[in-house]
XYZ file of C-alpha atoms in Angstrom:
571
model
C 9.660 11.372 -4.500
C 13.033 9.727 -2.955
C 12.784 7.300 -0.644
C 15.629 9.173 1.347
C 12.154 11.931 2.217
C 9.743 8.674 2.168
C 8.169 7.444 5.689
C 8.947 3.659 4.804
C 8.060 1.406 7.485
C 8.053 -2.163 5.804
C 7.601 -5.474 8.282
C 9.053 -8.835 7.646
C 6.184 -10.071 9.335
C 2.376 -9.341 9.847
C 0.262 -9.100 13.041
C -0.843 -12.798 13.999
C -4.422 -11.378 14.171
C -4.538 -10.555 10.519
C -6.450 -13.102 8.339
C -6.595 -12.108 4.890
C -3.999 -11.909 2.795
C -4.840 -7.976 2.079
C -4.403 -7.132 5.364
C -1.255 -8.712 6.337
C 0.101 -7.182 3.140
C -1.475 -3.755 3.857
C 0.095 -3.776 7.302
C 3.700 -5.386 6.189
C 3.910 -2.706 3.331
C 2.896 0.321 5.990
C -0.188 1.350 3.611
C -2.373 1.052 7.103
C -1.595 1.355 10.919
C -4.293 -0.135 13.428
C -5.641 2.118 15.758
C -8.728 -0.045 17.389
C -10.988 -2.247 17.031
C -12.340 -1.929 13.415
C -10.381 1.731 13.248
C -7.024 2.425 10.831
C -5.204 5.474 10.035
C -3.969 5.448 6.488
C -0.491 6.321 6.609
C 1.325 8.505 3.628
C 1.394 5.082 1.444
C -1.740 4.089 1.770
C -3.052 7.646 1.218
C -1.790 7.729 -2.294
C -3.359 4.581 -3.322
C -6.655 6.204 -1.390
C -6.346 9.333 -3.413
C -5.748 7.553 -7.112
C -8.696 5.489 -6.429
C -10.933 8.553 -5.699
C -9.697 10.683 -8.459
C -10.450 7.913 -10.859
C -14.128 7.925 -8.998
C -14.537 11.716 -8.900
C -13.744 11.582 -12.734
C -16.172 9.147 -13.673
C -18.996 10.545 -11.514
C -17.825 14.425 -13.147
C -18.324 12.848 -16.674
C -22.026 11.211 -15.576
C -23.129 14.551 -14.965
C -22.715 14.366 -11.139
C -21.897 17.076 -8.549
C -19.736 16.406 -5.606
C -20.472 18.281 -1.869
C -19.935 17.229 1.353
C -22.665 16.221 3.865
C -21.893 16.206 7.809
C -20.758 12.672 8.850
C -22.702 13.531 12.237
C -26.717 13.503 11.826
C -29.462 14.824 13.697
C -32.038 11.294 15.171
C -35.135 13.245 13.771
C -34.287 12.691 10.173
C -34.045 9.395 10.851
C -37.077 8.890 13.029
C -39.126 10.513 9.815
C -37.941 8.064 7.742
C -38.646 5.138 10.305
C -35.664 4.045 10.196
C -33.667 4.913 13.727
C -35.647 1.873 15.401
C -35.311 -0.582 13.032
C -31.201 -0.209 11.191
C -29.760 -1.942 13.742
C -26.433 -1.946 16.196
C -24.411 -1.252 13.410
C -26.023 2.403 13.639
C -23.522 4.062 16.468
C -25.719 6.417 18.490
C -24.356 9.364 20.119
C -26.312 12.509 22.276
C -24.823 15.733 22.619
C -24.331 18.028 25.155
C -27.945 19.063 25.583
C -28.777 14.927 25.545
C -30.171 15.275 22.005
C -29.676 12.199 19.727
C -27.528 11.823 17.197
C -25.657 9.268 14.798
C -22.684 8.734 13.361
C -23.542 8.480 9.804
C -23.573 5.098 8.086
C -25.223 6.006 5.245
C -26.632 9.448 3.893
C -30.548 8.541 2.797
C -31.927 10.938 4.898
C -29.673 13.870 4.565
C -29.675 13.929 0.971
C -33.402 13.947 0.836
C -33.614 16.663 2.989
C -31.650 18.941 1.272
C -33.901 17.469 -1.932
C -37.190 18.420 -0.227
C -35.922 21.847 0.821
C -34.102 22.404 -2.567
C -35.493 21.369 -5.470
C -39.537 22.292 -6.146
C -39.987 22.020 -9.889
C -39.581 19.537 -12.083
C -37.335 22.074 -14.053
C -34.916 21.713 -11.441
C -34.508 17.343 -12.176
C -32.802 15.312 -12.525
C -29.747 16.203 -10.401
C -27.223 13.823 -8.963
C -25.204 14.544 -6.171
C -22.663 12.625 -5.055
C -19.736 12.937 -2.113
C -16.662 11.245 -0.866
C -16.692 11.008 2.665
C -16.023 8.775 6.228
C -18.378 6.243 7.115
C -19.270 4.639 10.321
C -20.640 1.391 10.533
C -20.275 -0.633 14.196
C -19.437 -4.142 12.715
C -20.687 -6.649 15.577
C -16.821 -8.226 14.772
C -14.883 -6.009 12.620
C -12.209 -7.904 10.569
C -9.949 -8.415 7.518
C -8.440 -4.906 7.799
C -10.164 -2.216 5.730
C -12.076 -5.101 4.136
C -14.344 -5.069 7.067
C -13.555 -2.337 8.988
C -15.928 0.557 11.215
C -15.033 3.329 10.056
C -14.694 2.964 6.077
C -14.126 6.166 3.066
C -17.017 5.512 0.571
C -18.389 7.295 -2.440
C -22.262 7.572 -2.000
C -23.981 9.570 -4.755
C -28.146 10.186 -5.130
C -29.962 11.204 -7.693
C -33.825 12.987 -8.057
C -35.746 12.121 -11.279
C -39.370 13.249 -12.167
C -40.452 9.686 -13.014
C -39.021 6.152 -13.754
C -37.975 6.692 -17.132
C -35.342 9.415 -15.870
C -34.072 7.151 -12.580
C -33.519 4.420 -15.228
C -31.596 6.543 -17.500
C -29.457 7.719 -14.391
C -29.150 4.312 -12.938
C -27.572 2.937 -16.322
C -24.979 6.173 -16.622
C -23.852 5.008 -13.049
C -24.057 1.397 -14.125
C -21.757 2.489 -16.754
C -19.201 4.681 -14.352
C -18.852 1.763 -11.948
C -17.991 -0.389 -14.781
C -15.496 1.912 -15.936
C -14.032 2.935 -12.408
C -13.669 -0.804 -11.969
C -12.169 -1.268 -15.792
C -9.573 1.975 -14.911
C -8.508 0.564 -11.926
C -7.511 -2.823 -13.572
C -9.913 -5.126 -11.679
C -11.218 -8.358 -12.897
C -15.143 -7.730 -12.055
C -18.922 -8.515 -12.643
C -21.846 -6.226 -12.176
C -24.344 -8.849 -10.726
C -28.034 -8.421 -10.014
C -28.624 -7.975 -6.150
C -30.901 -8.342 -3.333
C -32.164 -4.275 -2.469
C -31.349 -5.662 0.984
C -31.623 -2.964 4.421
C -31.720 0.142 1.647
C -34.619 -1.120 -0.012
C -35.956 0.012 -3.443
C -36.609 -1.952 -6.440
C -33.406 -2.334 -9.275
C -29.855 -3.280 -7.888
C -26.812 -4.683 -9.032
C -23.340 -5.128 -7.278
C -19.670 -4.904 -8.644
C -18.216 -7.625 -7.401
C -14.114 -8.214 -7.680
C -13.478 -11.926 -8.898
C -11.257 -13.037 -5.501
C -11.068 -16.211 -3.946
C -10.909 -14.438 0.065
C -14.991 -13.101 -1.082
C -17.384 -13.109 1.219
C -19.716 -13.674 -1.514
C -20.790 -15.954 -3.665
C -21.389 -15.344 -7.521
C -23.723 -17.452 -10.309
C -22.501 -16.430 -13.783
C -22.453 -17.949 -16.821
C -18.815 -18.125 -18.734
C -20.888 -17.902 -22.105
C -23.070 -14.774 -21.275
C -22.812 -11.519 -19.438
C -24.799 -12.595 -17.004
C -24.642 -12.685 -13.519
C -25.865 -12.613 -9.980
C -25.589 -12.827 -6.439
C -26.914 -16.680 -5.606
C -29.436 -14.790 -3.383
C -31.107 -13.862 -6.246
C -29.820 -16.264 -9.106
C -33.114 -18.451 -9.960
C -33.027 -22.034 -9.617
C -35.757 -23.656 -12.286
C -38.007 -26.578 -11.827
C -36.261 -29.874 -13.192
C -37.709 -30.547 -17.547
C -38.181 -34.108 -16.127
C -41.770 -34.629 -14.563
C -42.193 -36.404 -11.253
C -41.957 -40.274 -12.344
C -45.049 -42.417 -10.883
C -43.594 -44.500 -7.522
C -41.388 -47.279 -7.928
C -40.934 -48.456 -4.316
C -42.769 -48.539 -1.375
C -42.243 -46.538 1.853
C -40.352 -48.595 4.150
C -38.458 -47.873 7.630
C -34.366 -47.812 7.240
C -32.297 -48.210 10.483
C -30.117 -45.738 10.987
C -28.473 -45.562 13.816
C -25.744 -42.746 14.049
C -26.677 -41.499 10.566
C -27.995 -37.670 11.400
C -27.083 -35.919 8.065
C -28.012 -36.297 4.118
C -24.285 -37.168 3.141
C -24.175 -40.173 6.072
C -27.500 -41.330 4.948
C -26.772 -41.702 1.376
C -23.696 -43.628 2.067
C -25.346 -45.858 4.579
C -27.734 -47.110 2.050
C -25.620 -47.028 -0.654
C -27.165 -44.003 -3.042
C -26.791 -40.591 -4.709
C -26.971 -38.067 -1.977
C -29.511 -36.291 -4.758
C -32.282 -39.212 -3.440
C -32.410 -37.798 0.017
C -34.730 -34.762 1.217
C -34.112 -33.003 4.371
C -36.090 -31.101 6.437
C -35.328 -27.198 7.754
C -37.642 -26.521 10.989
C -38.183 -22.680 10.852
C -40.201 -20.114 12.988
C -42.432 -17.664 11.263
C -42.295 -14.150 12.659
C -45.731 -14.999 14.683
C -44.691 -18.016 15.790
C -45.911 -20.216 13.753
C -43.865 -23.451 12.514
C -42.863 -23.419 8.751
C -40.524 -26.477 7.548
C -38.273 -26.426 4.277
C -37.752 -29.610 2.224
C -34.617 -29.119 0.167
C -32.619 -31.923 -1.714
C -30.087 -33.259 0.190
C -27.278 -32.086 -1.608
C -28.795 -28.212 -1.955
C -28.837 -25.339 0.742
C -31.427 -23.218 1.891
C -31.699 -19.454 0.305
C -33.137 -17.277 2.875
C -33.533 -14.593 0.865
C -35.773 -16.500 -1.584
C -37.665 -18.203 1.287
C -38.665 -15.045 2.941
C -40.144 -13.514 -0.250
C -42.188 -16.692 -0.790
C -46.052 -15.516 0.002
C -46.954 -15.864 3.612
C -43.212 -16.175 5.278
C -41.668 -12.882 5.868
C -39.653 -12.957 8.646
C -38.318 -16.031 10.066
C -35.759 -17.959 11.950
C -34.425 -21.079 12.402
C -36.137 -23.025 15.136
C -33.780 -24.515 18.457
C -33.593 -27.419 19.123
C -35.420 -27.183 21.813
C -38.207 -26.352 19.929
C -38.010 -28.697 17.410
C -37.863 -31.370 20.194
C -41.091 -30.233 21.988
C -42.965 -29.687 18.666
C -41.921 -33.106 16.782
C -41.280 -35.104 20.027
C -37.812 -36.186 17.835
C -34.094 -34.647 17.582
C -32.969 -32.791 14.772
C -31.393 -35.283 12.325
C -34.292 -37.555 11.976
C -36.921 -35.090 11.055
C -39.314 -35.603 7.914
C -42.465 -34.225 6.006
C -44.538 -37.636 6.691
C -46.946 -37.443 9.312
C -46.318 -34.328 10.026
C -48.918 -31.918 11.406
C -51.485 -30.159 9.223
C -51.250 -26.840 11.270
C -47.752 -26.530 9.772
C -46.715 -25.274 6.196
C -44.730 -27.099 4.051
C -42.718 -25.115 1.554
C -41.156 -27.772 -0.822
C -38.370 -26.338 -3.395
C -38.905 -27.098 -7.253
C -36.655 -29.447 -7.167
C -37.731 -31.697 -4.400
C -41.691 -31.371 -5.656
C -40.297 -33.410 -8.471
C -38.534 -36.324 -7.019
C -40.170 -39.307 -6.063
C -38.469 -42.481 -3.970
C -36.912 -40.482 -1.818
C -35.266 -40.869 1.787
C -36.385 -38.493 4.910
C -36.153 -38.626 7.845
C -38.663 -40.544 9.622
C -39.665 -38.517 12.646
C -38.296 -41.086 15.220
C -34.670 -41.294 16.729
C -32.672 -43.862 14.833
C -34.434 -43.937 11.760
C -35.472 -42.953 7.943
C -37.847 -43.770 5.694
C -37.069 -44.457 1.985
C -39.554 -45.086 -1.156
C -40.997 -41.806 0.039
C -43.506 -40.576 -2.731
C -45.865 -37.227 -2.248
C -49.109 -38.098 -3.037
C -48.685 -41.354 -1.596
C -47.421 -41.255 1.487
C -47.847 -37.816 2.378
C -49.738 -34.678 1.283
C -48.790 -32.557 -1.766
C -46.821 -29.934 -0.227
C -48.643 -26.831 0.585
C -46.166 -24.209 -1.170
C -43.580 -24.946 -3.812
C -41.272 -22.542 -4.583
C -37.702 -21.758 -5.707
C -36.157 -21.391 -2.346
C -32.589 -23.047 -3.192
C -29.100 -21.515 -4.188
C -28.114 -22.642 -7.829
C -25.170 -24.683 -7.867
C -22.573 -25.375 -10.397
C -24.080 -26.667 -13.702
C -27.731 -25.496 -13.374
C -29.470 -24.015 -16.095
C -28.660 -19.741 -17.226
C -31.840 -17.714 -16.614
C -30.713 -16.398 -20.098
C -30.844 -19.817 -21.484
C -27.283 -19.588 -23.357
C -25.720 -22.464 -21.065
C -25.056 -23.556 -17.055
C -24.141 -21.554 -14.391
C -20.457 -21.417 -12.697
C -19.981 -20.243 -9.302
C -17.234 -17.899 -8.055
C -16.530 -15.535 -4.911
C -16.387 -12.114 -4.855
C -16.154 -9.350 -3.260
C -18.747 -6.879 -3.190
C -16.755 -3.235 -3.489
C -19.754 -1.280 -5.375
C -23.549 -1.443 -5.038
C -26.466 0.601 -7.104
C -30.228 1.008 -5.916
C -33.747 2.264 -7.594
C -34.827 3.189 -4.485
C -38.038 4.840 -6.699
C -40.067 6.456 -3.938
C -39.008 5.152 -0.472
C -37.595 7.871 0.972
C -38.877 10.812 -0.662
C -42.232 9.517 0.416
C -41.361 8.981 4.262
C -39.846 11.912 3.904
C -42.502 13.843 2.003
C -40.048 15.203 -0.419
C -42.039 16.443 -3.579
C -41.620 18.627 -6.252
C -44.189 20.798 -8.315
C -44.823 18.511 -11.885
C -45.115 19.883 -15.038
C -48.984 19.640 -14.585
C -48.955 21.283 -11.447
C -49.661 18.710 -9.574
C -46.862 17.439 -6.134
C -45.441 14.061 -6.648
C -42.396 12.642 -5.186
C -39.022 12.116 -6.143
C -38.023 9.160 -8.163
C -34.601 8.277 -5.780
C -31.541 6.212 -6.900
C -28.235 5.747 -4.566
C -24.992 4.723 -5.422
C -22.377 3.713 -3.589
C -18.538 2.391 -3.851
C -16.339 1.253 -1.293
C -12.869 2.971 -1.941
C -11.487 2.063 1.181
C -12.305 -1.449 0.418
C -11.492 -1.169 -3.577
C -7.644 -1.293 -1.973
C -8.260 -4.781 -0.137
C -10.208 -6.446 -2.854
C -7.665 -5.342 -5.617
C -4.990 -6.888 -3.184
C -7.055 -9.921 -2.566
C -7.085 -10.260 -6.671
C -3.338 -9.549 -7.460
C -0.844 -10.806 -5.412
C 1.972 -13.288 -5.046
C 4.815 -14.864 -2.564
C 6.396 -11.170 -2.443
C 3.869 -8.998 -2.318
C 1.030 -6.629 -3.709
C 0.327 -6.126 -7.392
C -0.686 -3.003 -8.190
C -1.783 -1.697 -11.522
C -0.434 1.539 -12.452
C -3.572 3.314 -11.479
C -3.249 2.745 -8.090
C -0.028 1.964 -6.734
C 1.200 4.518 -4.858
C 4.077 5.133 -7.392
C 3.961 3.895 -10.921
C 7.525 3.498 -11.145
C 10.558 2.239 -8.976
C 14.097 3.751 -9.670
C 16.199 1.575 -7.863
C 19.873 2.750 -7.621
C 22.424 0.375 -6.374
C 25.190 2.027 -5.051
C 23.937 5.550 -5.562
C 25.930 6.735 -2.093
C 29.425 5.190 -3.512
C 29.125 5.616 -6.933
C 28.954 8.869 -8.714
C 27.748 7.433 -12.224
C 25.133 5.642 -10.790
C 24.128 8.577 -8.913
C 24.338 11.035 -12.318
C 22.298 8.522 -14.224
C 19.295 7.937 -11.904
C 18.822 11.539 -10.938
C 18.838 12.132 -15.023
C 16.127 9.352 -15.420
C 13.877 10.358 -12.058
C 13.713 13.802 -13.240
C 13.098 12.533 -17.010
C 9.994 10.780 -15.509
C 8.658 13.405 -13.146
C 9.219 16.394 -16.205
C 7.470 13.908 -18.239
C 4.137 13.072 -15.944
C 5.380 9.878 -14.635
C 4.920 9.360 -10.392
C 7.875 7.988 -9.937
C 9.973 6.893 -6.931
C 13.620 7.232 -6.518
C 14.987 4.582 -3.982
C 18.083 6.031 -3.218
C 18.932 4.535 0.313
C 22.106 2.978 1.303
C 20.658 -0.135 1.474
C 21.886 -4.037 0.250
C 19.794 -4.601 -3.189
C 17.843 -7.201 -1.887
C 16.284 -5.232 1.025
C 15.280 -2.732 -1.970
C 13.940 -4.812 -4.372
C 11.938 -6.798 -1.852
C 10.371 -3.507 -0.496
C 9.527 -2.505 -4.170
C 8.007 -5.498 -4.537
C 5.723 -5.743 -1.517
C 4.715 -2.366 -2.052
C 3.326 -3.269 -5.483
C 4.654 -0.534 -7.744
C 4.192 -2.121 -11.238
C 7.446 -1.024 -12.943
C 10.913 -1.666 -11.728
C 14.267 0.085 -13.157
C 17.120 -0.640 -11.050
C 20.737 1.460 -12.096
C 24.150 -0.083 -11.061
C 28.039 -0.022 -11.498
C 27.905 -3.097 -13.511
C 25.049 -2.058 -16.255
C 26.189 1.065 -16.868
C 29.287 -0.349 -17.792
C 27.249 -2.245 -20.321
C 25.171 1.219 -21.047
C 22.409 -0.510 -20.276
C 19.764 -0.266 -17.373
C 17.441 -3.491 -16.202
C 13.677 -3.041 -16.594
C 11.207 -5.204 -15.009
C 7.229 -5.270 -14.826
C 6.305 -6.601 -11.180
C 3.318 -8.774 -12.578
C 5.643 -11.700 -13.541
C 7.753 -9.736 -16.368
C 11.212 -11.106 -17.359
C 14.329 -8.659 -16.794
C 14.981 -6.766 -19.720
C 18.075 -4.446 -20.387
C 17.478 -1.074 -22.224
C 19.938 1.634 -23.162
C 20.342 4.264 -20.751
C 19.746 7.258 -22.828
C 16.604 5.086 -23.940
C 14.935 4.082 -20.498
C 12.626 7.233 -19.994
C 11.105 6.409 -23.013
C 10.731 2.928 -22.403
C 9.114 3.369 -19.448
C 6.377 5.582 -20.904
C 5.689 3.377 -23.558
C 5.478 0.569 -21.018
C 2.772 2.909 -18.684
C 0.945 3.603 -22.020
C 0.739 -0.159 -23.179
């Protein structure tokens, strides 16, 4: 294409309500044009890198064995009031009634639908396994939608599903997806990590999220540099310290202090590691009932952890209100001594093997130190693992300590096993004869948000970096002059239609434009490979190549540069 038939609308500038650096690039470089709240239309730039990124998907789910369709984006409330699950998603379901006031949704996610067409489809077991998959609108009514397409309501995503007569089969088709995303995520030149996930709303049993390495992620990442492994820190495990609780050393005693309301004051205050304090998290059960968390003072609460611990479930974080009325004392000076016996005390490994420690002492003002369980309080009544890990703590797969990164989560696979197809009685006729349910998996990428991640990961002072699979051109023919001079206009029509008979997408800038404007508007647009054709070089017979991740300027022969470039595309 020539940038002479091009809609180009590049901005100096980006909208002061954009945060992330995707966005404002996304928006300066015209890929995306705000519409509302949460809403973008994907303008002819953007498209392309849309439709590169969902070829390269469509390809790898083709070679798993998938087949695409299309499902309606609008869906009927009864297939979701089978399932349960029309009371309980949430406002991020957007809930529409037609013209005979019968409910409806805009789709957020295609459970239901797909195991419908299942249940109605496929009786025998010589019918599995299947795996369908489609590329398709979402809607999802973010309570504050932000960050572009990175967080946006309406969102394109790839959600695939597949039926299996037993376990054995969903595992084999949850590792050839497994292996797709990895390779979708490989094609598209992303640094990633396929970590092991909470099942979260979707449920199921098995998950794991691809997660591009950025520093703008929302979430946050336990790997260890040694291994392959990693996880989200909801679910990375946090292990009991080797060292045994040591036998008291000190004995309890009241410390004054006065203004001192968090662990990090404390510590300093009295002059110690911030790793000798203990705090204490007031929380309310789901039936009321008053659960408290004792965490090291330097760690944070999991909540995913904590509400799979026996007995917790649901909870929330009490008011402070309530933690007023029910300890007579204002948060900051809470602790586990004296404390009532009608309340549960969930202690984390780590803090069930400390002794001397400082805690609050229930009463405004003050702590107590030389704390010891045992001692000067009850053992606690549940110890668990209900921390995040933190830099240095030991692998799961004991081959070294953990590193933390952020990420951002742009794929995510489920063994959903029976969950659906049993609330939505979807069975099929076994090789015995007998009916047993469907053994479900679901798969789903974000290719909308594959474009804002991959920005979030390559970018500098001037723009995007794309990689060759998804810019929207591979290739920038920049021709300086091509309007005045009629050898510079000869020699980049001869190496733009080299590159288009040869495969290449490449784009022909051939405005009348000063050379900076054009090589700045390559360069924000990302397009990973830069030839720009002048007066002065083809005087020299020469052309000027350069790679828009960091490469130096390199001149190459004119009658040579179509080659070049393809050898550059293939390296």
């Amino acid at each position: 294409m020539r940038t002479s038939q091009l809609f180009l609308n590049t901005l100096k500038e980006a909208p002061s309500e954009a945060e992330l650096i995707s966005h404002k690039l996304m928006v300066r470089a015209g890929l995306i044009k705000k519409l509302g709240s949460g809403l973008y239309t994907w303008m002819p730039l953007g498209l392309r890198v849309l439709r590169k990124i969902e070829t390269i998907v469509r390809d790898e789910m083709n070679k798993a064995g998938a087949q695409e369709m299309l499902m309606p984006t609008i869906q009927p409330a009864e297939l979701w009031q089978e399932s349960g699950r029309w009371a309980v998603f949430g406002p991020q379901m957007l809930k529409i009634k037609d013209r005979h006031d019968r409910d409806f949704c805009y789709g957020p996610t295609h459970e239901e639908v797909i195991t419908d067409i299942a249940r109605s489809e496929l009786r025998s077991y010589k019918q599995l396994p299947q795996n369908w998959y489609q590329i398709q609108a979402k809607f999802r009514d973010e309570i504050r939608p932000r960050f572009g397409v990175m967080r946006a309501r309406e969102f394109v995503m790839k959600d695939s599903y597949s039926f299996d007569a037993d376990f054995a089969g969903l595992e084999v088709a949850y590792g050839k997806m497994y292996t797709a995303y990895s390779n979708v995520c490989t094609r598209l030149g992303l640094k990633f990590r396929a970590v092991a996930a909470d099942t979260g709303a979707i449920g199921g049993s098995g998950s794991h999220e691809f997660q591009v390495l950025a520093d703008a992620g929302e979430d946050l990442l336990a790997y260890n540099p040694d291994s392959d492994y990693a996880a989200n820190v909801e679910l990375a495990p946090a292990f009991a310290p080797e060292t045994p609780r040591a036998a008291p050393a000190e004995q309890m005693r009241d410390v004054d202090t006065p203004k001192q309301t968090t662990c990090e004051a404390v510590a300093q205050l009295l002059g110690i590691g911030i790793d000798r304090t203990v705090k204490l998290i007031a929380l309310v059960g789901g039936e009321g009932q008053f659960i408290v968390a004792l965490l090291r003072g330097d760690h944070s609460l999991n909540e995913v952890k904590l509400g799979k611990v026996a007995g917790v479930g649901e909870f929330r974080f009490a008011t402070e209100e309530e933690i007023r009325a029910r300890f007579n004392c204002p948060p900051g000076f809470l602790g586990p001594v004296g404390i009532a016996s009608d309340i549960t005390v969930i202690a984390d490994l780590t803090v069930n093997a400390m002794s001397d420690f400082v805690v609050g002492a229930n009463k405004p003002k003050f702590h107590l130190a030389g704390v010891n369980f045992g001692r000067d309080l009850p053992e606690p009544t549940v110890v668990a693992d209900i921390r995040n890990v933190v830099v240095g703590d030991k692998a799961p797969d004991g081959k070294g300590t953990l590193d933390i990164c952020r990420g951002i989560e742009v794929g995510h696979i489920f063994q959903l096993r029976t969950k659906y197809s049993a609330a939505l009685n979807a069975t099929y006729v076994a090789e015995d004869g007998s009916q047993k349910h469907f053994e479900m998996g679901c798969y789903g990428i974000g290719v909308s948000r594959i474009v804002a991640a991959a920005i979030e990961q390559n970018h500098d002072e001037r723009g995007i970096i794309f990689s060759a699979a998804m810019a929207p051109f591979e290739v920038a023919v920049v021709a300086v002059g091509y309007h005045r001079s009629e050898a510079v206009k000869a020699a980049a029509d001869a190496l733009y239609n080299a590159l288009i008979a040869a495969g290449v997408d490449a784009l022909l800038d051939d405005r009348n434009e000063r050379p900076g404007s054009m090589f700045a508007d390559m360069e924000l647009l990302g397009i990973p490979h830069r030839v720009t054709i002048g007066d002065k070089g083809l005087a020299e017979g020469a052309v000027e190549y350069v790679a828009r991740a960091g490469g130096e300027m390199q001149k190459v022969g004119v009658a040579d540069a179509a080659a070049f470039v393809r050898q550059r595309l293939a390296a």
